[in-house]
Structure formats: structure tokens, C-alpha cells
PDB file of C-alpha atoms in Angstrom:
ATOM      1  CA  MET A   1       9.622   9.235  37.591  1.00 76.00           C
ATOM      2  CA  PRO A   2       8.611  11.811  40.499  1.00 89.00           C
ATOM      3  CA  ILE A   3       6.747  11.069  43.771  1.00 97.00           C
ATOM      4  CA  ALA A   4       3.323  12.857  43.807  1.00 98.00           C
ATOM      5  CA  MET A   5       0.870  13.832  45.897  1.00 98.00           C
ATOM      6  CA  TYR A   6      -2.403  14.348  46.081  1.00 98.00           C
ATOM      7  CA  PRO A   7      -4.049  16.369  49.616  1.00 97.00           C
ATOM      8  CA  GLY A   8      -7.133  16.684  50.337  1.00 95.00           C
ATOM      9  CA  SER A   9      -9.346  15.826  53.786  1.00 94.00           C
ATOM     10  CA  PHE A  10     -11.154  13.192  51.424  1.00 97.00           C
ATOM     11  CA  ASP A  11     -13.672  13.682  53.849  1.00 96.00           C
ATOM     12  CA  PRO A  12     -16.021  11.540  52.927  1.00 97.00           C
ATOM     13  CA  VAL A  13     -13.580  10.068  49.816  1.00 98.00           C
ATOM     14  CA  THR A  14     -15.853  10.045  46.376  1.00 97.00           C
ATOM     15  CA  ASN A  15     -16.017   8.582  43.439  1.00 97.00           C
ATOM     16  CA  GLY A  16     -14.557  12.092  42.420  1.00 96.00           C
ATOM     17  CA  HIS A  17     -11.704  11.319  44.319  1.00 97.00           C
ATOM     18  CA  LEU A  18     -10.566   8.596  43.224  1.00 98.00           C
ATOM     19  CA  ASP A  19     -10.888   8.799  39.991  1.00 96.00           C
ATOM     20  CA  ILE A  20      -7.886  11.440  40.445  1.00 97.00           C
ATOM     21  CA  ILE A  21      -6.274   9.260  42.209  1.00 98.00           C
ATOM     22  CA  LYS A  22      -6.248   6.489  39.624  1.00 97.00           C
ATOM     23  CA  ARG A  23      -5.578   8.791  37.151  1.00 97.00           C
ATOM     24  CA  ALA A  24      -1.643   9.778  39.006  1.00 98.00           C
ATOM     25  CA  SER A  25      -1.004   6.250  39.710  1.00 97.00           C
ATOM     26  CA  ARG A  26      -0.912   6.035  35.764  1.00 96.00           C
ATOM     27  CA  MET A  27       0.773   8.431  35.129  1.00 96.00           C
ATOM     28  CA  PHE A  28       3.390   8.755  39.163  1.00 97.00           C
ATOM     29  CA  ASP A  29       5.568   5.712  39.944  1.00 95.00           C
ATOM     30  CA  LYS A  30       4.339   6.451  43.481  1.00 98.00           C
ATOM     31  CA  VAL A  31       1.134   8.732  44.111  1.00 98.00           C
ATOM     32  CA  ILE A  32       1.150   9.630  47.796  1.00 98.00           C
ATOM     33  CA  VAL A  33      -2.527  10.288  49.663  1.00 98.00           C
ATOM     34  CA  ALA A  34      -1.947  12.885  51.714  1.00 98.00           C
ATOM     35  CA  VAL A  35      -5.424  13.070  54.243  1.00 98.00           C
ATOM     36  CA  LEU A  36      -4.960  16.707  55.736  1.00 94.00           C
ATOM     37  CA  ILE A  37      -5.749  16.706  59.204  1.00 91.00           C
ATOM     38  CA  ASN A  38      -7.734  20.645  59.510  1.00 79.00           C
ATOM     39  CA  SER A  39      -8.478  21.463  63.197  1.00 73.00           C
ATOM     40  CA  ALA A  40     -10.125  24.770  61.795  1.00 77.00           C
ATOM     41  CA  LYS A  41     -12.978  21.886  60.351  1.00 77.00           C
ATOM     42  CA  HIS A  42     -15.491  19.552  62.080  1.00 86.00           C
ATOM     43  CA  PRO A  43     -15.792  16.329  59.997  1.00 93.00           C
ATOM     44  CA  LEU A  44     -17.790  13.717  59.883  1.00 94.00           C
ATOM     45  CA  PHE A  45     -14.730  11.026  59.604  1.00 96.00           C
ATOM     46  CA  THR A  46     -11.823  10.749  61.847  1.00 95.00           C
ATOM     47  CA  VAL A  47      -8.367  11.240  60.300  1.00 96.00           C
ATOM     48  CA  GLU A  48      -8.037   7.492  60.866  1.00 96.00           C
ATOM     49  CA  GLU A  49     -11.939   6.492  60.204  1.00 97.00           C
ATOM     50  CA  ARG A  50     -10.864   8.022  55.960  1.00 97.00           C
ATOM     51  CA  VAL A  51      -7.243   6.867  55.607  1.00 98.00           C
ATOM     52  CA  GLU A  52      -8.468   2.715  56.245  1.00 98.00           C
ATOM     53  CA  LEU A  53     -11.521   4.218  53.612  1.00 98.00           C
ATOM     54  CA  LEU A  54      -9.316   5.085  51.150  1.00 98.00           C
ATOM     55  CA  LYS A  55      -6.315   2.531  51.916  1.00 98.00           C
ATOM     56  CA  LYS A  56      -9.720   0.118  51.481  1.00 98.00           C
ATOM     57  CA  CYS A  57     -10.483   2.141  48.333  1.00 98.00           C
ATOM     58  CA  CYS A  58      -7.322   1.807  46.637  1.00 98.00           C
ATOM     59  CA  ALA A  59      -5.955  -1.446  47.599  1.00 97.00           C
ATOM     60  CA  SER A  60      -6.236  -2.077  43.892  1.00 97.00           C
ATOM     61  CA  MET A  61      -3.163   0.462  43.041  1.00 98.00           C
ATOM     62  CA  PRO A  62       0.138  -1.062  44.233  1.00 97.00           C
ATOM     63  CA  ASN A  63       2.164   2.102  44.386  1.00 98.00           C
ATOM     64  CA  VAL A  64      -0.509   4.702  45.728  1.00 98.00           C
ATOM     65  CA  GLU A  65       0.693   4.975  49.880  1.00 98.00           C
ATOM     66  CA  VAL A  66      -2.406   6.784  52.204  1.00 98.00           C
ATOM     67  CA  LYS A  67      -0.797   9.046  55.456  1.00 98.00           C
ATOM     68  CA  SER A  68      -2.319  11.570  56.774  1.00 97.00           C
ATOM     69  CA  PHE A  69      -0.965  14.849  58.357  1.00 96.00           C
ATOM     70  CA  ASP A  70      -1.242  17.840  60.007  1.00 93.00           C
ATOM     71  CA  GLY A  71       0.489  21.726  58.991  1.00 92.00           C
ATOM     72  CA  LEU A  72       1.954  22.835  55.644  1.00 92.00           C
ATOM     73  CA  THR A  73       1.400  20.624  52.381  1.00 93.00           C
ATOM     74  CA  VAL A  74       3.921  21.556  51.176  1.00 94.00           C
ATOM     75  CA  HIS A  75       6.545  20.729  54.309  1.00 95.00           C
ATOM     76  CA  PHE A  76       4.621  17.006  54.493  1.00 96.00           C
ATOM     77  CA  ALA A  77       5.462  16.758  50.561  1.00 96.00           C
ATOM     78  CA  LYS A  78       9.401  17.809  51.057  1.00 95.00           C
ATOM     79  CA  ALA A  79       9.460  15.110  53.992  1.00 96.00           C
ATOM     80  CA  ASN A  80       7.786  12.648  51.510  1.00 97.00           C
ATOM     81  CA  ASN A  81      10.405  13.574  49.007  1.00 96.00           C
ATOM     82  CA  ALA A  82       6.694  14.204  46.345  1.00 97.00           C
ATOM     83  CA  ALA A  83       8.088  16.613  43.424  1.00 95.00           C
ATOM     84  CA  VAL A  84       4.585  17.160  42.585  1.00 96.00           C
ATOM     85  CA  MET A  85       1.251  18.040  43.717  1.00 96.00           C
ATOM     86  CA  VAL A  86      -2.367  16.603  42.137  1.00 97.00           C
ATOM     87  CA  ARG A  87      -5.182  18.514  42.249  1.00 95.00           C
ATOM     88  CA  GLY A  88      -8.686  17.968  40.992  1.00 93.00           C
ATOM     89  CA  LEU A  89     -10.442  20.970  39.058  1.00 92.00           C
ATOM     90  CA  ARG A  90     -13.850  20.001  38.930  1.00 89.00           C
ATOM     91  CA  ALA A  91     -14.758  23.269  37.477  1.00 83.00           C
ATOM     92  CA  VAL A  92     -12.943  26.644  36.332  1.00 80.00           C
ATOM     93  CA  THR A  93     -14.088  28.363  40.148  1.00 80.00           C
ATOM     94  CA  ASP A  94     -11.616  25.389  41.710  1.00 83.00           C
ATOM     95  CA  PHE A  95      -8.712  26.627  39.806  1.00 88.00           C
ATOM     96  CA  GLU A  96      -8.692  30.142  41.043  1.00 87.00           C
ATOM     97  CA  ASN A  97      -7.896  29.323  44.717  1.00 87.00           C
ATOM     98  CA  GLU A  98      -5.798  25.958  43.175  1.00 90.00           C
ATOM     99  CA  ILE A  99      -3.753  28.545  41.569  1.00 90.00           C
ATOM    100  CA  GLN A 100      -2.790  30.569  44.410  1.00 90.00           C
ATOM    101  CA  LEU A 101      -2.064  27.763  46.324  1.00 88.00           C
ATOM    102  CA  ALA A 102       0.621  26.406  43.006  1.00 90.00           C
ATOM    103  CA  HIS A 103       2.619  29.504  43.451  1.00 92.00           C
ATOM    104  CA  THR A 104       2.343  29.782  47.727  1.00 90.00           C
ATOM    105  CA  ASN A 105       3.922  25.876  47.411  1.00 88.00           C
ATOM    106  CA  HIS A 106       5.958  27.039  45.011  1.00 88.00           C
ATOM    107  CA  ALA A 107       7.181  29.998  46.271  1.00 91.00           C
ATOM    108  CA  ILE A 108       7.597  28.352  49.550  1.00 91.00           C
ATOM    109  CA  ILE A 109       9.327  25.298  48.448  1.00 89.00           C
ATOM    110  CA  PRO A 110      10.867  26.267  45.175  1.00 90.00           C
ATOM    111  CA  GLY A 111      10.703  22.547  43.365  1.00 89.00           C
ATOM    112  CA  ILE A 112       7.327  21.705  43.424  1.00 91.00           C
ATOM    113  CA  GLU A 113       5.754  21.411  41.122  1.00 93.00           C
ATOM    114  CA  THR A 114       2.145  21.273  40.383  1.00 94.00           C
ATOM    115  CA  VAL A 115       0.673  19.096  37.750  1.00 95.00           C
ATOM    116  CA  PHE A 116      -4.289  19.942  37.423  1.00 95.00           C
ATOM    117  CA  LEU A 117      -6.276  17.174  36.268  1.00 96.00           C
ATOM    118  CA  ALA A 118      -9.697  18.026  35.606  1.00 93.00           C
ATOM    119  CA  THR A 119     -12.663  15.760  37.307  1.00 92.00           C
ATOM    120  CA  SER A 120     -14.002  13.390  35.020  1.00 93.00           C
ATOM    121  CA  ILE A 121     -16.553  15.105  33.635  1.00 93.00           C
ATOM    122  CA  ARG A 122     -19.061  11.964  35.276  1.00 94.00           C
ATOM    123  CA  TRP A 123     -18.102  13.219  38.623  1.00 94.00           C
ATOM    124  CA  SER A 124     -17.431  17.053  37.997  1.00 92.00           C
ATOM    125  CA  TYR A 125     -20.854  17.661  40.119  1.00 91.00           C
ATOM    126  CA  LEU A 126     -18.989  15.848  42.926  1.00 93.00           C
ATOM    127  CA  SER A 127     -18.006  17.456  46.269  1.00 93.00           C
ATOM    128  CA  SER A 128     -17.969  15.790  49.927  1.00 94.00           C
ATOM    129  CA  THR A 129     -19.992  18.415  50.904  1.00 93.00           C
ATOM    130  CA  VAL A 130     -23.429  16.935  48.658  1.00 94.00           C
ATOM    131  CA  VAL A 131     -22.507  13.612  49.473  1.00 95.00           C
ATOM    132  CA  LYS A 132     -22.631  14.110  53.491  1.00 94.00           C
ATOM    133  CA  GLU A 133     -25.671  16.427  52.688  1.00 93.00           C
ATOM    134  CA  ALA A 134     -27.564  14.280  50.474  1.00 94.00           C
ATOM    135  CA  ALA A 135     -26.345  11.425  53.373  1.00 93.00           C
ATOM    136  CA  HIS A 136     -27.850  13.419  56.110  1.00 90.00           C
ATOM    137  CA  TYR A 137     -30.766  13.457  54.588  1.00 91.00           C
ATOM    138  CA  GLY A 138     -31.266  10.037  53.699  1.00 90.00           C
ATOM    139  CA  ALA A 139     -30.664   9.815  49.865  1.00 94.00           C
ATOM    140  CA  ASP A 140     -28.615   6.720  48.211  1.00 96.00           C
ATOM    141  CA  VAL A 141     -25.317   7.890  47.621  1.00 96.00           C
ATOM    142  CA  SER A 142     -24.301   4.322  46.926  1.00 96.00           C
ATOM    143  CA  LYS A 143     -23.258   5.996  42.483  1.00 96.00           C
ATOM    144  CA  PHE A 144     -21.711   8.588  44.489  1.00 97.00           C
ATOM    145  CA  VAL A 145     -18.878   6.982  46.625  1.00 98.00           C
ATOM    146  CA  ALA A 146     -17.293   3.258  46.511  1.00 97.00           C
ATOM    147  CA  PRO A 147     -19.359   0.631  48.508  1.00 97.00           C
ATOM    148  CA  CYS A 148     -17.082   0.736  51.450  1.00 97.00           C
ATOM    149  CA  VAL A 149     -17.693   4.490  51.800  1.00 97.00           C
ATOM    150  CA  ASP A 150     -21.114   3.841  51.925  1.00 96.00           C
ATOM    151  CA  ALA A 151     -21.543   1.337  54.031  1.00 96.00           C
ATOM    152  CA  ALA A 152     -19.209   3.927  57.020  1.00 96.00           C
ATOM    153  CA  LEU A 153     -22.132   6.462  55.929  1.00 95.00           C
ATOM    154  CA  ARG A 154     -24.700   4.838  56.310  1.00 93.00           C
ATOM    155  CA  GLU A 155     -23.117   3.239  60.019  1.00 93.00           C
ATOM    156  CA  LYS A 156     -22.755   7.091  61.194  1.00 92.00           C
ATOM    157  CA  ALA A 157     -26.307   8.052  59.899  1.00 89.00           C
ATOM    158  CA  ALA A 158     -28.019   4.977  61.787  1.00 88.00           C
ATOM    159  CA  ARG A 159     -26.381   6.783  64.965  1.00 89.00           C
ATOM    160  CA  GLY A 160     -27.404   9.782  63.264  1.00 87.00           C
ATOM    161  CA  GLU A 161     -23.622  11.502  63.395  1.00 87.00           C
ATOM    162  CA  VAL A 162     -24.701  12.797  59.188  1.00 82.00           C
TER     163      VAL A 162
END
């Protein structure tokens, strides 16, 4: 079975992301969760923090590996022998951007396919941006993220960083 890669910023990782990772881990022998280093964004969590949070969240999934990368996602996929990109879709609006990326990736490196997984309806409204905004205003976000992520968000909030 091919190696799959699930790329994203994961700032922070949400239960929606974890839903996609868990489901992909049942579909593929190996799933690489690829944490993007994006110099154009100003993330709340450093790339090292995001990788560590994802490792904690995915500890019960032995076929999931977490790595960070900089550059084109498709180049990182090829370098890691991933033949499939996993992309989560929350709503129809996500599809337009995701299909464009899928076609571009395939044009750059033919043979890398994209699999779209619809996020569970339970998490279809959820985004990292929504979680950060809610945490910023002191809302309880524990139902949206894993306990280790909730603790990390609370620590950042206590320091006034959220």
C-alpha cells in the first residue's frame, strides 16, 4: 500500500485534523503528518511545538510519523516516497482551493495522487483559526482539541500570547 502524507500548518492541531489522521492511518500502511514551515504566516505555535503536539496526539497510531518541512509540499512528498496526499474537506468551499492544489501537485510531479476525506460532520465547522480566536477571548476550547493542545493553549493564554 502506498505511503500517504497529510500536510498542513496545524496551528494548532484540532480534533478535525485528528479525525482525518486517524481515518487515513486506517487506509494506508504509513501516514506522514507534514507540518509546514510557512514564512508568510505568523503562527501561534512554533514548528517544533506543533510537531511535538502532533506526536503526542498521534502516539497511539504506530503507522503515523510527524515531520516538518519547508518548500513545496509535493517535493517533500516525493523525498519521503509518499504517493498520496491526503486532504481534509470541511465544506464545499474548501474543495475549490484543494482541487487546484491537487492538479498543480500532479502537474509538478506526476504520480502523486490526492485523496480527499470529508471531515466528520462533528468537526466540519472547526478550524485552527476559530480555535485560536476562541482561546484568545477565554472560551473553553477543550472540546475542540486534544488535552495536550488545550493545556498548551492555556499556557500561551496565561502568558498573553494567544
